[in-house]
PDB file of C-alpha atoms in Angstrom:
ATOM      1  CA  UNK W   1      -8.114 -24.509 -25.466  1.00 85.00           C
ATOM      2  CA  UNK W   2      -9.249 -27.387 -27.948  1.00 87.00           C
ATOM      3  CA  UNK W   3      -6.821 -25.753 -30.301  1.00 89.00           C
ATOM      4  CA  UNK W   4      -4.213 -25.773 -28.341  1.00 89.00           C
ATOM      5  CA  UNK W   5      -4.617 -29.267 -27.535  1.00 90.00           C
ATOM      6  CA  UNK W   6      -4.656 -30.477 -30.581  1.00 92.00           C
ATOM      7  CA  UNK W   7      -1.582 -28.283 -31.775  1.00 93.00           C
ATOM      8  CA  UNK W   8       0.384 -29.097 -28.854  1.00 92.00           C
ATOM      9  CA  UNK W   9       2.813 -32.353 -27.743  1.00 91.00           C
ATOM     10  CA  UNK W  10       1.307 -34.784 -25.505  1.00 88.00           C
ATOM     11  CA  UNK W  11       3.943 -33.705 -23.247  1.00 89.00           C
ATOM     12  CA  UNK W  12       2.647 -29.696 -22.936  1.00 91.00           C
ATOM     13  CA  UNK W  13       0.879 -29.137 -19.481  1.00 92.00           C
ATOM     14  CA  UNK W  14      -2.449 -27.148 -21.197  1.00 93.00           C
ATOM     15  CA  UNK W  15      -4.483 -25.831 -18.436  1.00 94.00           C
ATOM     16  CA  UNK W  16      -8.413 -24.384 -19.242  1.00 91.00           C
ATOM     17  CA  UNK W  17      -8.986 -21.674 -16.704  1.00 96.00           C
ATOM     18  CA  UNK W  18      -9.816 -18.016 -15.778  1.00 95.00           C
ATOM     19  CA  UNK W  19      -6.717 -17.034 -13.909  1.00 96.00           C
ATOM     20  CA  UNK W  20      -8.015 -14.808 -11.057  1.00 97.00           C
ATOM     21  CA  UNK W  21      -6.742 -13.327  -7.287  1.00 97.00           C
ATOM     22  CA  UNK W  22      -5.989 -15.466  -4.046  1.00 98.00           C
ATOM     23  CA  UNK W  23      -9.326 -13.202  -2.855  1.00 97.00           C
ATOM     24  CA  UNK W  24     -11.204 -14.874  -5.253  1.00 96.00           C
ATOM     25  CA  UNK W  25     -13.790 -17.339  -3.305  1.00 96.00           C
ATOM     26  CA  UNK W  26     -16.008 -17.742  -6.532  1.00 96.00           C
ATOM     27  CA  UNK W  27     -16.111 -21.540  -8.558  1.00 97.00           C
ATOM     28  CA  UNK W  28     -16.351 -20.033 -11.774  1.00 97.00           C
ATOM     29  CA  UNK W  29     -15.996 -16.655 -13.951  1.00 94.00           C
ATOM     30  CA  UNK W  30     -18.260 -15.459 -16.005  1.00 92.00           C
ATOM     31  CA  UNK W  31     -16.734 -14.635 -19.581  1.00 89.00           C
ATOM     32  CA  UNK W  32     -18.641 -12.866 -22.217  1.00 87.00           C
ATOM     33  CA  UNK W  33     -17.227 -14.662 -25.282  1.00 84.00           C
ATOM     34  CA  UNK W  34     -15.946 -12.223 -28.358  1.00 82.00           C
ATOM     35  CA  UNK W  35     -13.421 -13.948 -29.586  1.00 79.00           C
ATOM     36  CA  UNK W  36      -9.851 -11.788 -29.506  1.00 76.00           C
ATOM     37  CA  UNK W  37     -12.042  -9.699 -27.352  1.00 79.00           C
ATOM     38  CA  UNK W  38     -13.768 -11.938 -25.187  1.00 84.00           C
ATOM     39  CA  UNK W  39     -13.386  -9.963 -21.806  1.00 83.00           C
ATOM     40  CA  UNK W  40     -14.301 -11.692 -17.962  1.00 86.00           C
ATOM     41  CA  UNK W  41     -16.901 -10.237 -16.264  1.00 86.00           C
ATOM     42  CA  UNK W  42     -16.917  -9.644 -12.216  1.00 80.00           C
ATOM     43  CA  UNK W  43     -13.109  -9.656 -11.887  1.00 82.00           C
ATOM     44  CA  UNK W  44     -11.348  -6.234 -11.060  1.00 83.00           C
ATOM     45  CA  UNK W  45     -10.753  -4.945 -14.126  1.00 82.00           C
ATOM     46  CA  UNK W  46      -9.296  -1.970 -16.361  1.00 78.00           C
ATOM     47  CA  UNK W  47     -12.534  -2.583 -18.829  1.00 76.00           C
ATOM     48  CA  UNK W  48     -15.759  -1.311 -16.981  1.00 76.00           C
ATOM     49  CA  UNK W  49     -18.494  -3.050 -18.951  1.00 77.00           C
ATOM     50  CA  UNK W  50     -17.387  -6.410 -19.828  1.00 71.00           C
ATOM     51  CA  UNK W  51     -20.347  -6.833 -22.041  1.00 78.00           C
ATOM     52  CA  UNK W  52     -19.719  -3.465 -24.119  1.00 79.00           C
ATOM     53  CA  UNK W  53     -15.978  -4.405 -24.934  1.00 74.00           C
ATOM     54  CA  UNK W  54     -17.015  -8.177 -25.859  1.00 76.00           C
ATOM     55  CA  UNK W  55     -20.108  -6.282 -28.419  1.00 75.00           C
ATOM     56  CA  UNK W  56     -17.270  -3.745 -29.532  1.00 78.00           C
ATOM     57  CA  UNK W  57     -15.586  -6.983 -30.999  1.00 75.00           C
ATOM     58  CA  UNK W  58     -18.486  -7.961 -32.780  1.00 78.00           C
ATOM     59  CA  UNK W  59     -16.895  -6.460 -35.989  1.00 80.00           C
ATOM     60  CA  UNK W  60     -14.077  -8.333 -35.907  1.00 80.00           C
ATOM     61  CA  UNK W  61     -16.373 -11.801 -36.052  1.00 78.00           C
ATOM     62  CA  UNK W  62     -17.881 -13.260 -39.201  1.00 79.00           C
ATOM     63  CA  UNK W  63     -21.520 -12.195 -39.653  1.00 83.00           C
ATOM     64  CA  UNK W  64     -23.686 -13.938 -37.546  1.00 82.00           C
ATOM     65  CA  UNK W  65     -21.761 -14.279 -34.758  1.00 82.00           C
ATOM     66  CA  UNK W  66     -23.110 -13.747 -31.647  1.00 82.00           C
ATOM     67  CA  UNK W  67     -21.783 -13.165 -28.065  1.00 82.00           C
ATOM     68  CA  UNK W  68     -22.423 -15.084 -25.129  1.00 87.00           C
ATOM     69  CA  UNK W  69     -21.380 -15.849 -21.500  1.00 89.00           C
ATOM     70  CA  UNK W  70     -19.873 -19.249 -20.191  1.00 92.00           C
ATOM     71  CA  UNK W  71     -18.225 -19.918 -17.243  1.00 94.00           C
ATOM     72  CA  UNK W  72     -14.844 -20.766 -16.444  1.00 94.00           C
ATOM     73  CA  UNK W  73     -13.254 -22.805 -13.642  1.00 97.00           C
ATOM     74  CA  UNK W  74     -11.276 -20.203 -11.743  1.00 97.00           C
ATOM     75  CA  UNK W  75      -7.952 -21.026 -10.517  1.00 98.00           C
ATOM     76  CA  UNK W  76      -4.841 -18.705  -9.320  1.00 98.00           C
ATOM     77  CA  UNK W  77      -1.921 -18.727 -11.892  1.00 98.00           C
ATOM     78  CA  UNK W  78       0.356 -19.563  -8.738  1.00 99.00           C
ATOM     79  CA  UNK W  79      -1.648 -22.835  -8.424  1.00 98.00           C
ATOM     80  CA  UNK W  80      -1.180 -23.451 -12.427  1.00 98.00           C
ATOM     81  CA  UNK W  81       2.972 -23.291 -12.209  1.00 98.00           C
ATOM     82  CA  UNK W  82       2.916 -25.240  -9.310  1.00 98.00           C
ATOM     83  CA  UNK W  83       1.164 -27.603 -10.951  1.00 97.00           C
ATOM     84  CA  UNK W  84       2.977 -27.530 -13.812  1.00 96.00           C
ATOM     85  CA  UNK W  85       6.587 -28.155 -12.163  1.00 95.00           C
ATOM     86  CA  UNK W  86       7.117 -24.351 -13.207  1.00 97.00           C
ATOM     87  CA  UNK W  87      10.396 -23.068 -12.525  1.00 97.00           C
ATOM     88  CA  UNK W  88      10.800 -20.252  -9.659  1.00 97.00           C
ATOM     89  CA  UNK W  89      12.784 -17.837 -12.356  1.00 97.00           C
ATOM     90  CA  UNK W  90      10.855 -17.585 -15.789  1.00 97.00           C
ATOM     91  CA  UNK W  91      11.978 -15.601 -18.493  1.00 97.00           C
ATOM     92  CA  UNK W  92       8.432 -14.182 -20.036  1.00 98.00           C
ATOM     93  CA  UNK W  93       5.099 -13.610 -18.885  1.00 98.00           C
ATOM     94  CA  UNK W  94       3.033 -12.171 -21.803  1.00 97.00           C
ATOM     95  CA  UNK W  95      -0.177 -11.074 -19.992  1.00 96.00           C
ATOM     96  CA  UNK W  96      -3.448 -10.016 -22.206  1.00 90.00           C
ATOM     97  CA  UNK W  97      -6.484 -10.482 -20.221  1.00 89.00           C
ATOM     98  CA  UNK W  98      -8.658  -8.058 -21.357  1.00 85.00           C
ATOM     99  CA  UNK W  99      -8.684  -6.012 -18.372  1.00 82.00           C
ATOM    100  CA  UNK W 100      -7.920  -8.227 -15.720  1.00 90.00           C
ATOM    101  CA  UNK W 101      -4.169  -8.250 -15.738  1.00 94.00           C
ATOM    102  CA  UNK W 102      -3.549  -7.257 -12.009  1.00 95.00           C
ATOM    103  CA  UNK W 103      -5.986  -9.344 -11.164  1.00 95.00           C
ATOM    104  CA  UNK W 104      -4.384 -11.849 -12.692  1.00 96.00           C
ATOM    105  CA  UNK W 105      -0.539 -11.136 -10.900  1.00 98.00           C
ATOM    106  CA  UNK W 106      -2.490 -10.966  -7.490  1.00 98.00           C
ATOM    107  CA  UNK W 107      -3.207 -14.458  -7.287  1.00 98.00           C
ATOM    108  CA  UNK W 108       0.818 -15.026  -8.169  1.00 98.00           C
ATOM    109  CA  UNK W 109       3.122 -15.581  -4.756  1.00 98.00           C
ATOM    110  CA  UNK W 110       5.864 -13.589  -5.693  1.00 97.00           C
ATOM    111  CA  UNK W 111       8.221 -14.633  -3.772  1.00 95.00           C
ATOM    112  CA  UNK W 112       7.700 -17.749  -4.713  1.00 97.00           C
ATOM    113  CA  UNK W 113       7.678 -17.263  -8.775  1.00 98.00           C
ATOM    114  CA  UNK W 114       9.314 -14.057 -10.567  1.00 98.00           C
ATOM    115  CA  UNK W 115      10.038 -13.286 -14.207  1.00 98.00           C
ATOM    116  CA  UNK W 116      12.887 -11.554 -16.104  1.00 98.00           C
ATOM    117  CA  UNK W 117      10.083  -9.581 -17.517  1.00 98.00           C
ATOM    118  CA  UNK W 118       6.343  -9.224 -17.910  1.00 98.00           C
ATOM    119  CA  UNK W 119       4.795  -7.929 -21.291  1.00 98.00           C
ATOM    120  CA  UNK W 120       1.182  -6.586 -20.319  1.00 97.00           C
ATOM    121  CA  UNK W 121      -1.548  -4.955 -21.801  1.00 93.00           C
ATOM    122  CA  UNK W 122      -3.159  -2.153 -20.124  1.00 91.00           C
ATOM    123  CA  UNK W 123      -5.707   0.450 -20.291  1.00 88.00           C
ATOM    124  CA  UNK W 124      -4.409   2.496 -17.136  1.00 91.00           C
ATOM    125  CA  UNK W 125      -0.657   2.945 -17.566  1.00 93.00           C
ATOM    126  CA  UNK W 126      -0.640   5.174 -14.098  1.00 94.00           C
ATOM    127  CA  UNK W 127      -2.115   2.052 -11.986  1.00 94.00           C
ATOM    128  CA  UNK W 128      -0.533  -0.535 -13.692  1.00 95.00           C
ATOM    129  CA  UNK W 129       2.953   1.358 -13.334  1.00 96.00           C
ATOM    130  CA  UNK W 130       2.392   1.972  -9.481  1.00 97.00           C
ATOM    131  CA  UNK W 131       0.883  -2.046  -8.658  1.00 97.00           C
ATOM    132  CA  UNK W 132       4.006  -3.737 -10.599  1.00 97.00           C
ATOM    133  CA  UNK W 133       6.404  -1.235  -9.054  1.00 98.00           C
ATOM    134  CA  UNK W 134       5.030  -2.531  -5.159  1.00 97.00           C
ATOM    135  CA  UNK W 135       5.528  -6.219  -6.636  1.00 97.00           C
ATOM    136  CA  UNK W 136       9.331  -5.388  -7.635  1.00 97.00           C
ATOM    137  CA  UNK W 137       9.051  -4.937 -11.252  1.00 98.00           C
ATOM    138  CA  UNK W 138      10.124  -1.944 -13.313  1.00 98.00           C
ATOM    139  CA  UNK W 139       8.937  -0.097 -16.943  1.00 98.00           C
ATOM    140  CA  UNK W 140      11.854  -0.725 -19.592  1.00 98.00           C
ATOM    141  CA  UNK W 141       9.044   0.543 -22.151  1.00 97.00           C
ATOM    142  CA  UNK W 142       6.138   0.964 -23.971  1.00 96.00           C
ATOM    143  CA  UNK W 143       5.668  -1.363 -26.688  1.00 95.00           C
ATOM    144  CA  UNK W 144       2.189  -0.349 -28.305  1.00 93.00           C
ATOM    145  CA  UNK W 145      -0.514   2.013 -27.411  1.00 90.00           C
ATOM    146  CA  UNK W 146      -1.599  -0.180 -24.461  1.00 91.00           C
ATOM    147  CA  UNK W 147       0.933  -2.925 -24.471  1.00 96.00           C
ATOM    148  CA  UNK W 148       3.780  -2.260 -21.468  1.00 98.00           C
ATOM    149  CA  UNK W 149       7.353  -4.088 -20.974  1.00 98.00           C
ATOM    150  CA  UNK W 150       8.564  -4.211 -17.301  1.00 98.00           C
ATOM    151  CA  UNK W 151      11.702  -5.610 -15.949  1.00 98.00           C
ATOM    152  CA  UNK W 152      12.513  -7.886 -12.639  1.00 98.00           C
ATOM    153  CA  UNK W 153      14.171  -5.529 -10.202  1.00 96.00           C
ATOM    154  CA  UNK W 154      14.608  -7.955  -7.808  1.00 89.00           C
ATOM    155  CA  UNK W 155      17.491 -10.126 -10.339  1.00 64.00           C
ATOM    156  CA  UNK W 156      19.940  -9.624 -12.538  1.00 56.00           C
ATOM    157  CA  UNK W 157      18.633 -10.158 -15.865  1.00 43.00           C
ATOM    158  CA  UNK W 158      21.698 -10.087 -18.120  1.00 44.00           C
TER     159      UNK W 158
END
């Protein structure tokens, strides 16, 4: 975040949050910090132990590094692009969460925001495939090993 601040023009709309559903009623979300592989904890997730993905990225870190948890303010990506004067039609989403990416597009109205497409990592191709196909969206292709393209069926996106 402090990164991006600092790398960013005065007039980019940077936003410090744990993107979670309209369900969710808690003030904050845990995260267990590992960097690249920092991973939330108590969300619905793809990643069953939060804690054993986050040590799992311990190799990637300098030695000495250690994990820990902090909390983040949670807050519903629908209520971040209406904040930030977001257009109804966006091009991209590129969606890595670590697990949490439909948890992520269920606190998005949409109806009210769409996207040409939606990059998104996954770890259970079968779900994923089924939840963005209810939400209008279909697979144009798999990029990586867990990395998925899908199109806006409800547009034309030429």
């Amino acid at each position: 975040y402090l990164k991006c601040i600092e790398n960013r023009s005065k007039a980019t709309k940077v936003f410090c949050n744990a993107c979670v559903s309209f369900d969710y009623t808690e003030k904050f979300v845990e995260i267990v910090y590992s960097n690249l592989m920092s991973t939330p904890a108590g969300l619905e997730s793809d990643i069953p132990d939060s804690k054993k993905n986050a040590n799992a990225g311990l190799r990637f870190l300098n030695p000495g590094h250690v994990n820990f948890s902090f909390g983040a303010v949670a807050r519903t990506l629908n209520s971040i692009l209406i904040e930030s004067d977001a257009p109804r039609l966006i091009d991209l989403l590129s969606l890595d969460v670590e697990g949490a990416e439909i948890e992520v597009l269920k606190g998005l109205d949409h109806n009210q925001f769409r996207f040409n497409f939606i990059c998104m990592e996954c770890r259970n191709e079968e779900k994923t495939i089924s939840y963005m196909n209810e939400i209008g969206y279909e697979l144009v292709c798999k990029i990586s090993h867990f990395d998925l393209l899908f199109r806006n069926t409800n547009v034309n996106t030429n």
